[in-house]
Amino acid sequence: MKQITLVMLLGAFIVCMQNCTQKPNDSEIVSVEITKDSLIKKGDYLVGVLGCNDCHSPKKLGPNGPEIIPELLLSGYPSDRPIAKVNKEALAEGWTLFNGDLTSGVGPWGMSFAANLTSDESGIGNWTLEQFKTSLTKGLHKGLENSRPLLPPMPWFNYVNMHDSDLEAIYTYLQSTNPVKNVVPAPIPPDQLN
């Protein structure tokens, strides 16, 4: 009985190995067409789960706390908003501070402002896919090789190993967003904080 069971298992293993190593013929290959709509949908999903709206979308206080202002989605720190005075005592004690809607942060690096990620030219509307990839995977402002580094709290180092297909999906989604004209203020170095 043991010999029969062993022979049956060995036979099943051989059949399985033959089927697993055979290449499918052309009629068995299923191609998946990647459309712009599918890229946008995937990019929208990735922007949501990566938390891009947390910092890049202005918010207002609602009944359940901060709520994204839909018409300002992903437009960064509002250029018409006054820049708040910095609590230098808190900074001296090692604190990192954020404004109320998280579109601005201040710490040892100075004050930084969340970028406009919309399809407007004041955002990333005229960026190439390669610039976008460089910005996220190398942490360079505007995706330009000789530009300044992206400042905290932007977690670009988390995206260093992101797949090209994911980066392309995010880029395609951002290029499809409603353009919001908003020139975000330049960062303020630590020695120039008010």
Coordinates of N, CA, C and O in Angstrom, one line a residue:
M1 N 0.8 -1.2 0.0 CA 0.0 0.0 0.0 C 0.9 1.3 0.0 O 0.6 2.2 -0.7
K2 N 2.0 1.2 0.8 CA 2.8 2.4 0.9 C 3.5 2.6 -0.5 O 3.7 3.7 -0.9
Q3 N 3.9 1.5 -1.2 CA 4.5 1.6 -2.5 C 3.6 2.3 -3.5 O 4.0 3.1 -4.3
I4 N 2.3 1.9 -3.5 CA 1.3 2.4 -4.4 C 1.1 3.9 -4.2 O 1.1 4.7 -5.1
T5 N 1.0 4.3 -2.9 CA 0.8 5.7 -2.6 C 2.0 6.5 -3.0 O 1.9 7.6 -3.5
L6 N 3.2 6.0 -2.8 CA 4.5 6.6 -3.1 C 4.5 6.8 -4.6 O 4.9 7.9 -5.2
V7 N 4.2 5.8 -5.4 CA 4.2 5.8 -6.9 C 3.2 6.9 -7.4 O 3.5 7.6 -8.3
M8 N 2.0 6.9 -6.7 CA 1.0 7.9 -7.2 C 1.5 9.3 -6.9 O 1.3 10.2 -7.7
L9 N 2.1 9.5 -5.7 CA 2.6 10.9 -5.4 C 3.7 11.3 -6.4 O 3.7 12.4 -6.8
L10 N 4.6 10.4 -6.7 CA 5.7 10.6 -7.6 C 5.1 11.0 -9.0 O 5.5 11.9 -9.6
G11 N 4.1 10.2 -9.4 CA 3.5 10.5 -10.7 C 2.8 11.8 -10.8 O 2.9 12.6 -11.7
A12 N 2.1 12.2 -9.7 CA 1.4 13.5 -9.6 C 2.5 14.6 -9.7 O 2.3 15.6 -10.3
F13 N 3.6 14.4 -9.0 CA 4.6 15.4 -8.9 C 5.2 15.6 -10.3 O 5.4 16.7 -10.8
I14 N 5.5 14.5 -11.1 CA 6.1 14.6 -12.4 C 5.1 15.3 -13.3 O 5.5 16.2 -14.1
V15 N 3.8 15.0 -13.3 CA 2.8 15.7 -14.1 C 2.7 17.2 -13.8 O 2.7 18.0 -14.7
C16 N 2.8 17.5 -12.5 CA 2.7 18.9 -12.1 C 3.9 19.6 -12.6 O 3.8 20.7 -13.1
M17 N 5.1 19.0 -12.5 CA 6.3 19.7 -12.9 C 6.3 19.9 -14.4 O 6.8 21.0 -14.9
Q18 N 5.8 19.0 -15.2 CA 5.8 19.1 -16.7 C 4.8 20.3 -17.0 O 5.1 21.1 -17.9
N19 N 3.7 20.4 -16.4 CA 2.7 21.4 -16.7 C 3.2 22.8 -16.2 O 2.9 23.8 -16.8
C20 N 4.0 22.8 -15.1 CA 4.4 24.1 -14.6 C 5.6 24.7 -15.4 O 5.8 25.9 -15.4
T21 N 6.3 23.8 -16.1 CA 7.5 24.3 -16.9 C 7.2 24.5 -18.3 O 8.0 25.1 -19.1
Q22 N 6.0 24.1 -18.8 CA 5.7 24.3 -20.2 C 5.2 25.7 -20.4 O 4.5 26.3 -19.6
K23 N 5.7 26.3 -21.5 CA 5.3 27.7 -21.9 C 3.9 27.6 -22.5 O 3.6 26.7 -23.2
P24 N 3.1 28.6 -22.2 CA 1.7 28.6 -22.8 C 1.8 28.9 -24.2 O 2.7 29.6 -24.7
N25 N 0.9 28.4 -25.0 CA 0.9 28.7 -26.4 C 0.2 30.1 -26.6 O -0.4 30.6 -25.7
D26 N 0.3 30.7 -27.8 CA -0.3 32.0 -28.0 C -1.7 32.1 -27.6 O -2.2 33.2 -27.2
S27 N -2.5 31.0 -27.8 CA -3.9 31.1 -27.5 C -4.2 31.2 -26.0 O -5.3 31.6 -25.6
E28 N -3.2 30.8 -25.2 CA -3.4 30.8 -23.8 C -3.0 32.1 -23.1 O -3.3 32.3 -22.0
I29 N -2.2 32.9 -23.9 CA -1.7 34.2 -23.3 C -2.8 35.2 -23.3 O -3.5 35.5 -24.3
V30 N -3.1 35.8 -22.1 CA -4.1 36.8 -22.0 C -3.3 38.2 -21.8 O -2.5 38.3 -20.9
S31 N -3.6 39.1 -22.7 CA -2.9 40.4 -22.6 C -3.9 41.4 -21.8 O -5.1 41.3 -21.9
V32 N -3.2 42.2 -21.0 CA -4.0 43.2 -20.3 C -3.6 44.5 -20.9 O -2.5 44.9 -20.9
E33 N -4.6 45.2 -21.4 CA -4.4 46.5 -22.0 C -4.4 47.6 -20.9 O -5.4 47.7 -20.1
I34 N -3.4 48.3 -20.8 CA -3.3 49.4 -19.8 C -3.7 50.7 -20.5 O -3.1 51.1 -21.4
T35 N -4.8 51.2 -20.0 CA -5.4 52.4 -20.6 C -5.1 53.6 -19.8 O -4.7 53.4 -18.6
K36 N -5.2 54.8 -20.3 CA -5.0 56.0 -19.5 C -6.0 56.0 -18.3 O -5.7 56.4 -17.2
D37 N -7.3 55.6 -18.6 CA -8.3 55.6 -17.5 C -7.9 54.6 -16.4 O -8.0 54.9 -15.2
S38 N -7.3 53.5 -16.8 CA -6.9 52.5 -15.7 C -5.7 53.1 -14.9 O -5.6 52.9 -13.7
L39 N -4.8 53.8 -15.6 CA -3.6 54.4 -14.9 C -4.1 55.5 -14.0 O -3.7 55.6 -12.8
I40 N -5.1 56.3 -14.4 CA -5.7 57.4 -13.6 C -6.3 56.8 -12.3 O -6.1 57.2 -11.2
K41 N -7.1 55.7 -12.5 CA -7.7 55.0 -11.4 C -6.7 54.5 -10.4 O -6.9 54.7 -9.2
K42 N -5.7 53.8 -10.9 CA -4.7 53.3 -10.0 C -3.9 54.4 -9.3 O -3.6 54.4 -8.1
G43 N -3.6 55.5 -10.1 CA -2.9 56.7 -9.5 C -3.8 57.3 -8.4 O -3.2 57.7 -7.3
D44 N -5.0 57.5 -8.6 CA -6.0 58.0 -7.6 C -5.9 57.2 -6.3 O -5.8 57.7 -5.2
Y45 N -6.0 55.9 -6.5 CA -5.9 54.9 -5.4 C -4.6 55.1 -4.6 O -4.5 55.2 -3.4
L46 N -3.4 55.1 -5.4 CA -2.1 55.3 -4.7 C -2.0 56.6 -4.0 O -1.5 56.6 -2.9
V47 N -2.4 57.7 -4.6 CA -2.4 59.0 -3.9 C -3.2 58.9 -2.6 O -2.7 59.5 -1.6
G48 N -4.3 58.2 -2.6 CA -5.1 58.1 -1.4 C -4.4 57.3 -0.3 O -4.3 57.7 0.8
V49 N -3.9 56.1 -0.7 CA -3.3 55.2 0.4 C -1.9 55.7 0.8 O -1.5 55.4 1.9
L50 N -1.2 56.5 0.0 CA 0.1 57.0 0.4 C -0.1 58.3 1.2 O 0.9 58.8 1.8
G51 N -1.3 58.8 1.4 CA -1.5 60.0 2.2 C -1.1 61.3 1.6 O -0.9 62.2 2.4
C52 N -1.0 61.4 0.3 CA -0.6 62.7 -0.3 C -1.5 63.9 0.1 O -1.0 65.0 0.3
N53 N -2.8 63.6 0.2 CA -3.7 64.7 0.6 C -3.5 65.2 2.0 O -3.8 66.3 2.3
D54 N -2.9 64.4 2.9 CA -2.6 64.8 4.2 C -1.9 66.2 4.3 O -2.2 67.0 5.1
C55 N -0.9 66.3 3.4 CA -0.1 67.6 3.4 C -0.4 68.5 2.2 O -0.3 69.7 2.3
H56 N -0.7 67.9 1.1 CA -0.8 68.6 -0.2 C -2.2 69.2 -0.5 O -2.3 69.9 -1.4
S57 N -3.2 68.9 0.4 CA -4.5 69.4 0.2 C -4.9 70.3 1.3 O -5.0 69.9 2.5
P58 N -5.2 71.6 1.0 CA -5.7 72.5 2.1 C -7.0 72.0 2.7 O -7.8 71.3 2.0
K59 N -7.2 72.3 3.9 CA -8.4 71.8 4.6 C -9.1 72.9 5.4 O -8.5 74.0 5.7
K60 N -10.3 72.7 5.8 CA -11.1 73.6 6.6 C -11.6 72.7 7.8 O -11.7 71.5 7.7
L61 N -11.9 73.3 8.9 CA -12.4 72.6 10.0 C -13.9 72.3 9.8 O -14.7 73.2 9.6
G62 N -14.3 71.1 9.9 CA -15.6 70.6 9.8 C -16.1 70.0 11.1 O -15.4 70.0 12.0
P63 N -17.3 69.5 11.1 CA -17.9 68.9 12.3 C -17.1 67.7 12.8 O -17.1 67.3 14.0
N64 N -16.3 67.0 11.9 CA -15.5 65.8 12.3 C -14.0 66.1 12.3 O -13.2 65.2 12.2
G65 N -13.7 67.4 12.3 CA -12.2 67.7 12.2 C -11.9 68.3 10.8 O -12.8 68.7 10.1
P66 N -10.6 68.3 10.5 CA -10.2 68.9 9.2 C -10.8 68.1 8.0 O -10.8 66.9 8.0
E67 N -11.3 68.9 7.0 CA -11.9 68.3 5.8 C -11.2 68.9 4.6 O -11.0 70.2 4.6
I68 N -10.9 68.1 3.6 CA -10.3 68.6 2.4 C -11.2 69.6 1.7 O -12.4 69.3 1.6
I69 N -10.7 70.7 1.2 CA -11.5 71.6 0.4 C -11.4 71.1 -1.0 O -10.4 71.2 -1.6
P70 N -12.5 70.5 -1.5 CA -12.5 69.8 -2.8 C -11.9 70.7 -3.9 O -11.1 70.1 -4.8
E71 N -12.3 71.9 -4.0 CA -11.8 72.7 -5.2 C -10.3 73.1 -5.0 O -9.7 73.6 -6.0
L72 N -9.7 72.8 -3.9 CA -8.2 73.0 -3.7 C -7.4 71.7 -3.6 O -6.3 71.7 -3.1
L73 N -8.1 70.6 -3.9 CA -7.4 69.3 -3.8 C -6.0 69.3 -4.4 O -5.8 69.7 -5.6
L74 N -5.1 68.9 -3.6 CA -3.7 68.7 -4.0 C -3.0 70.0 -4.5 O -1.9 69.9 -5.1
S75 N -3.5 71.2 -4.1 CA -2.9 72.4 -4.6 C -1.9 73.0 -3.6 O -1.3 74.1 -3.9
G76 N -1.5 72.3 -2.6 CA -0.4 72.8 -1.7 C -0.8 73.9 -0.8 O -2.0 74.3 -0.6
Y77 N 0.2 74.5 -0.1 CA 0.0 75.6 0.8 C -0.6 76.8 0.0 O 0.0 77.2 -1.0
P78 N -1.7 77.3 0.5 CA -2.4 78.4 -0.3 C -1.5 79.7 -0.3 O -1.1 80.2 0.8
S79 N -1.2 80.2 -1.5 CA -0.3 81.3 -1.6 C -0.9 82.6 -1.0 O -0.1 83.5 -0.6
D80 N -2.2 82.7 -0.9 CA -2.8 83.9 -0.3 C -3.0 83.8 1.2 O -3.4 84.8 1.8
R81 N -2.5 82.7 1.8 CA -2.6 82.6 3.3 C -1.4 83.3 3.9 O -0.2 83.1 3.5
P82 N -1.6 84.1 5.0 CA -0.4 84.7 5.7 C 0.5 83.6 6.3 O 0.0 82.5 6.7
I83 N 1.8 83.8 6.3 CA 2.7 82.9 7.0 C 2.7 83.2 8.5 O 3.0 84.3 8.9
A84 N 2.4 82.2 9.2 CA 2.3 82.3 10.7 C 3.7 82.6 11.3 O 4.7 82.2 10.8
K85 N 3.6 83.2 12.5 CA 4.8 83.5 13.3 C 5.2 82.1 13.9 O 4.3 81.3 14.3
V86 N 6.5 81.9 14.0 CA 7.0 80.6 14.5 C 7.3 80.7 16.0 O 7.8 81.7 16.5
N87 N 6.9 79.6 16.7 CA 7.2 79.5 18.1 C 8.6 79.0 18.3 O 8.9 77.9 18.3
K88 N 9.6 80.0 18.4 CA 11.0 79.7 18.5 C 11.3 78.9 19.7 O 12.3 78.1 19.7
E89 N 10.6 79.1 20.8 CA 10.9 78.4 22.0 C 10.6 76.9 21.8 O 11.4 76.1 22.3
A90 N 9.5 76.6 21.2 CA 9.2 75.2 20.9 C 10.3 74.5 20.0 O 10.7 73.4 20.2
L91 N 10.7 75.3 19.0 CA 11.8 74.8 18.1 C 13.1 74.6 18.9 O 13.8 73.6 18.6
A92 N 13.4 75.5 19.7 CA 14.6 75.4 20.5 C 14.6 74.1 21.4 O 15.6 73.6 21.8
E93 N 13.4 73.7 21.8 CA 13.2 72.5 22.6 C 13.1 71.2 21.8 O 12.9 70.2 22.4
G94 N 13.3 71.4 20.5 CA 13.4 70.2 19.6 C 12.1 69.8 19.0 O 12.0 68.8 18.3
W95 N 11.1 70.7 19.1 CA 9.8 70.4 18.4 C 9.8 70.6 16.9 O 10.5 71.5 16.5
T96 N 9.0 69.9 16.2 CA 8.7 70.1 14.8 C 7.2 70.5 14.8 O 6.4 69.8 15.4
L97 N 6.9 71.6 14.2 CA 5.5 72.1 14.2 C 4.9 72.1 12.8 O 5.5 72.3 11.8
F98 N 3.5 72.0 12.8 CA 2.7 72.1 11.6 C 1.7 73.1 11.7 O 1.2 73.3 12.8
N99 N 1.2 73.7 10.6 CA 0.1 74.6 10.7 C -1.2 73.7 10.8 O -1.1 72.5 10.7
G100 N -2.3 74.3 11.0 CA -3.6 73.6 11.2 C -4.0 72.6 10.2 O -4.7 71.6 10.5
D101 N -3.7 72.8 8.9 CA -4.1 71.9 7.9 C -3.0 71.0 7.3 O -3.1 70.4 6.3
L102 N -1.8 71.1 8.0 CA -0.6 70.3 7.6 C 0.0 70.7 6.3 O 0.9 69.9 5.8
T103 N -0.3 71.8 5.7 CA 0.3 72.2 4.5 C 1.6 73.0 4.7 O 2.3 73.4 3.7
S104 N 2.0 73.2 5.9 CA 3.3 73.9 6.2 C 3.9 73.2 7.5 O 3.2 72.9 8.4
G105 N 5.2 73.1 7.4 CA 5.9 72.5 8.6 C 7.1 73.3 8.9 O 7.7 73.9 8.0
V106 N 7.5 73.3 10.2 CA 8.7 74.1 10.6 C 9.5 73.2 11.5 O 8.9 72.5 12.4
G107 N 10.8 73.2 11.4 CA 11.7 72.4 12.2 C 13.1 72.9 12.0 O 13.4 74.0 11.5
P108 N 14.1 72.1 12.3 CA 15.5 72.5 12.2 C 15.9 73.0 10.7 O 16.9 73.7 10.5
W109 N 15.2 72.5 9.7 CA 15.4 72.8 8.3 C 14.9 74.2 8.0 O 15.2 74.7 6.9
G110 N 14.1 74.8 8.8 CA 13.4 76.1 8.5 C 11.9 75.8 8.4 O 11.3 74.9 9.0
M111 N 11.3 76.6 7.5 CA 9.8 76.4 7.2 C 9.7 75.9 5.8 O 10.2 76.5 4.8
S112 N 8.9 74.8 5.6 CA 8.6 74.3 4.3 C 7.1 74.3 4.0 O 6.3 74.3 4.9
F113 N 6.8 74.3 2.7 CA 5.4 74.4 2.3 C 5.1 73.3 1.3 O 5.9 73.1 0.4
A114 N 3.9 72.7 1.5 CA 3.5 71.6 0.6 C 3.4 72.1 -0.8 O 2.7 73.1 -1.0
A115 N 3.9 71.4 -1.7 CA 3.9 71.8 -3.1 C 2.5 71.6 -3.8 O 1.7 70.8 -3.3
N116 N 2.3 72.4 -4.8 CA 1.1 72.2 -5.6 C 1.3 71.0 -6.6 O 2.2 71.0 -7.4
L117 N 0.5 70.0 -6.5 CA 0.6 68.8 -7.3 C -0.4 68.7 -8.4 O -0.5 67.7 -9.1
T118 N -1.2 69.8 -8.6 CA -2.2 69.8 -9.6 C -1.7 69.9 -11.0 O -0.5 70.2 -11.2
S119 N -2.5 69.8 -12.0 CA -2.1 69.8 -13.4 C -1.8 71.2 -13.9 O -1.5 71.4 -15.1
D120 N -2.0 72.2 -13.0 CA -1.7 73.6 -13.4 C -0.2 73.8 -13.6 O 0.6 73.1 -13.0
E121 N 0.2 74.7 -14.4 CA 1.7 75.0 -14.6 C 2.4 75.5 -13.4 O 3.6 75.4 -13.2
S122 N 1.6 76.1 -12.4 CA 2.1 76.5 -11.1 C 2.3 75.2 -10.2 O 2.9 75.3 -9.2
G123 N 1.8 74.1 -10.7 CA 2.0 72.8 -10.0 C 2.9 72.0 -10.7 O 4.1 72.4 -11.0
I124 N 2.5 70.8 -11.1 CA 3.4 69.9 -11.9 C 2.9 69.7 -13.4 O 3.3 68.8 -14.1
G125 N 2.0 70.7 -13.8 CA 1.4 70.6 -15.1 C 2.4 70.5 -16.3 O 2.1 69.9 -17.3
N126 N 3.5 71.1 -16.1 CA 4.5 71.1 -17.2 C 5.7 70.2 -16.9 O 6.7 70.2 -17.6
W127 N 5.6 69.4 -15.9 CA 6.7 68.4 -15.6 C 6.6 67.2 -16.6 O 5.5 66.8 -17.0
T128 N 7.7 66.6 -16.8 CA 7.7 65.3 -17.5 C 7.6 64.2 -16.5 O 7.9 64.4 -15.3
L129 N 7.3 63.0 -17.0 CA 7.3 61.8 -16.2 C 8.7 61.6 -15.5 O 8.8 61.3 -14.4
E130 N 9.7 61.8 -16.3 CA 11.1 61.7 -15.8 C 11.4 62.6 -14.6 O 12.0 62.2 -13.6
Q131 N 10.9 63.9 -14.7 CA 11.1 64.8 -13.6 C 10.4 64.3 -12.4 O 10.9 64.4 -11.3
F132 N 9.1 63.8 -12.6 CA 8.3 63.3 -11.5 C 9.0 62.2 -10.8 O 9.2 62.1 -9.6
K133 N 9.5 61.2 -11.6 CA 10.3 60.1 -11.0 C 11.5 60.6 -10.2 O 11.8 60.1 -9.1
T134 N 12.3 61.5 -10.8 CA 13.5 62.0 -10.1 C 13.1 62.7 -8.8 O 13.8 62.5 -7.8
S135 N 12.0 63.5 -8.8 CA 11.6 64.2 -7.6 C 11.3 63.2 -6.5 O 11.8 63.3 -5.4
L136 N 10.5 62.1 -6.8 CA 10.1 61.2 -5.8 C 11.2 60.2 -5.4 O 11.2 59.7 -4.3
T137 N 12.0 59.8 -6.3 CA 13.0 58.7 -6.0 C 14.4 59.3 -5.6 O 15.1 58.6 -5.0
K138 N 14.6 60.5 -5.9 CA 15.9 61.1 -5.6 C 15.8 62.3 -4.6 O 16.8 62.9 -4.1
G139 N 14.5 62.7 -4.4 CA 14.3 63.8 -3.5 C 14.8 65.2 -3.9 O 15.3 66.0 -3.1
L140 N 14.6 65.5 -5.2 CA 15.1 66.7 -5.8 C 13.9 67.6 -6.2 O 13.0 67.2 -6.9
H141 N 14.0 68.9 -5.8 CA 13.0 69.9 -6.1 C 12.8 70.0 -7.6 O 13.7 70.1 -8.4
K142 N 11.5 69.9 -8.0 CA 11.1 70.0 -9.4 C 11.7 68.9 -10.3 O 11.6 68.9 -11.5
G143 N 12.2 67.8 -9.7 CA 12.8 66.7 -10.4 C 14.0 67.1 -11.3 O 14.3 66.4 -12.2
L144 N 14.7 68.1 -10.9 CA 15.8 68.6 -11.6 C 17.1 68.2 -10.9 O 17.3 68.4 -9.7
E145 N 18.0 67.6 -11.7 CA 19.2 67.0 -11.1 C 20.1 67.9 -10.2 O 20.6 67.5 -9.2
N146 N 20.2 69.2 -10.6 CA 21.0 70.1 -9.8 C 20.2 71.0 -8.9 O 20.7 72.1 -8.5
S147 N 19.0 70.6 -8.5 CA 18.2 71.5 -7.7 C 18.4 71.1 -6.2 O 19.0 70.1 -5.8
R148 N 17.8 71.9 -5.3 CA 17.8 71.7 -3.9 C 17.1 70.4 -3.5 O 16.2 69.9 -4.3
P149 N 17.4 69.8 -2.4 CA 16.7 68.6 -1.9 C 15.3 69.0 -1.5 O 15.0 70.1 -1.1
L150 N 14.4 68.0 -1.6 CA 13.0 68.2 -1.0 C 13.2 68.3 0.5 O 14.0 67.5 1.1
L151 N 12.4 69.1 1.1 CA 12.6 69.3 2.6 C 11.5 68.5 3.4 O 10.5 68.2 2.8
P152 N 11.8 68.3 4.6 CA 10.8 67.6 5.5 C 9.6 68.5 5.5 O 9.7 69.7 5.3
P153 N 8.5 67.9 5.7 CA 8.2 66.5 6.1 C 8.0 65.6 4.9 O 7.5 64.5 5.1
M154 N 8.3 66.0 3.7 CA 8.1 65.2 2.5 C 8.9 63.9 2.6 O 10.1 63.9 2.7
P155 N 8.2 62.8 2.7 CA 8.9 61.5 2.9 C 9.4 60.8 1.6 O 9.2 59.6 1.4
W156 N 10.1 61.6 0.8 CA 10.5 61.1 -0.5 C 11.3 59.8 -0.4 O 11.2 58.9 -1.3
F157 N 12.1 59.6 0.6 CA 12.9 58.4 0.8 C 12.1 57.1 0.9 O 12.6 56.1 0.7
N158 N 10.8 57.3 1.2 CA 9.9 56.1 1.2 C 9.6 55.6 -0.2 O 9.1 54.5 -0.3
Y159 N 9.8 56.4 -1.2 CA 9.4 56.1 -2.6 C 10.6 55.7 -3.4 O 10.4 55.5 -4.6
V160 N 11.8 55.6 -2.9 CA 13.0 55.3 -3.6 C 12.9 54.1 -4.5 O 13.3 54.0 -5.6
N161 N 12.3 53.0 -3.9 CA 12.1 51.8 -4.6 C 10.7 51.5 -5.2 O 10.4 50.4 -5.6
M162 N 10.0 52.6 -5.4 CA 8.6 52.5 -6.0 C 8.8 52.0 -7.4 O 9.7 52.5 -8.1
H163 N 7.9 51.1 -7.8 CA 7.9 50.6 -9.2 C 7.6 51.7 -10.2 O 6.8 52.6 -9.9
D164 N 8.2 51.7 -11.3 CA 8.0 52.7 -12.4 C 6.5 52.7 -12.7 O 6.0 53.8 -13.0
S165 N 5.8 51.6 -12.7 CA 4.4 51.5 -13.1 C 3.6 52.3 -12.1 O 2.6 53.0 -12.5
D166 N 3.9 52.2 -10.8 CA 3.2 53.0 -9.8 C 3.5 54.5 -9.9 O 2.6 55.3 -9.8
L167 N 4.7 54.8 -10.2 CA 5.1 56.3 -10.4 C 4.4 56.8 -11.6 O 3.8 57.9 -11.6
E168 N 4.3 56.0 -12.7 CA 3.6 56.5 -13.9 C 2.1 56.7 -13.6 O 1.5 57.6 -14.1
A169 N 1.5 55.8 -12.8 CA 0.1 55.9 -12.5 C -0.2 57.1 -11.7 O -1.1 57.9 -11.9
I170 N 0.7 57.4 -10.7 CA 0.5 58.6 -9.8 C 0.6 59.8 -10.7 O -0.2 60.8 -10.6
Y171 N 1.6 59.9 -11.5 CA 1.9 61.0 -12.4 C 0.7 61.2 -13.4 O 0.2 62.4 -13.5
T172 N 0.2 60.2 -13.9 CA -0.9 60.3 -14.9 C -2.2 60.8 -14.2 O -2.9 61.6 -14.7
Y173 N -2.4 60.3 -12.9 CA -3.5 60.8 -12.2 C -3.4 62.3 -11.9 O -4.3 63.1 -12.1
L174 N -2.2 62.7 -11.4 CA -2.0 64.1 -11.0 C -2.1 65.0 -12.2 O -2.7 66.1 -12.1
Q175 N -1.7 64.5 -13.4 CA -1.9 65.3 -14.6 C -3.3 65.4 -15.1 O -3.7 66.3 -15.9
S176 N -4.2 64.6 -14.5 CA -5.6 64.6 -14.9 C -6.4 65.5 -13.9 O -7.6 65.7 -14.1
T177 N -5.8 65.9 -12.8 CA -6.5 66.7 -11.8 C -6.9 68.1 -12.3 O -6.4 68.6 -13.3
N178 N -7.9 68.7 -11.6 CA -8.3 70.0 -12.0 C -7.1 71.0 -11.7 O -6.6 70.9 -10.6
P179 N -6.8 71.8 -12.7 CA -5.6 72.7 -12.4 C -6.0 73.8 -11.4 O -7.1 74.4 -11.5
V180 N -5.2 74.0 -10.4 CA -5.4 75.1 -9.4 C -4.2 76.0 -9.5 O -3.1 75.5 -9.2
K181 N -4.4 77.2 -9.9 CA -3.3 78.2 -9.9 C -2.9 78.5 -8.5 O -3.7 79.1 -7.8
N182 N -1.7 78.2 -8.1 CA -1.3 78.4 -6.7 C 0.2 78.3 -6.7 O 0.8 77.2 -6.7
V183 N 0.9 79.4 -6.6 CA 2.4 79.4 -6.5 C 2.7 79.4 -5.0 O 2.5 80.3 -4.3
V184 N 3.2 78.2 -4.6 CA 3.5 78.0 -3.2 C 4.7 78.8 -2.8 O 5.7 78.9 -3.6
P185 N 4.8 79.4 -1.6 CA 5.9 80.2 -1.2 C 7.2 79.3 -1.1 O 7.2 78.1 -0.9
A186 N 8.3 80.0 -1.3 CA 9.6 79.3 -1.2 C 9.9 79.0 0.2 O 9.4 79.7 1.1
P187 N 10.7 78.0 0.5 CA 11.0 77.6 1.9 C 11.8 78.8 2.6 O 12.4 79.6 1.9
I188 N 11.6 78.8 3.9 CA 12.3 79.9 4.7 C 13.4 79.2 5.5 O 13.1 78.3 6.3
P189 N 14.7 79.6 5.2 CA 15.8 79.0 6.0 C 15.6 79.3 7.5 O 15.0 80.3 7.9
P190 N 16.2 78.4 8.3 CA 16.1 78.6 9.8 C 16.5 79.9 10.3 O 15.8 80.5 11.2
D191 N 17.5 80.5 9.8 CA 18.0 81.8 10.3 C 17.1 83.0 9.8 O 17.3 84.1 10.3
Q192 N 16.1 82.7 9.0 CA 15.2 83.8 8.6 C 13.8 83.7 9.1 O 12.9 84.4 8.7
L193 N 13.6 82.7 10.0 CA 12.2 82.5 10.6 C 11.9 83.7 11.5 O 12.7 84.2 12.2
N194 N 10.6 84.1 11.4 CA 10.2 85.3 12.2 C 9.8 84.9 13.6 O 9.6 83.8 13.9

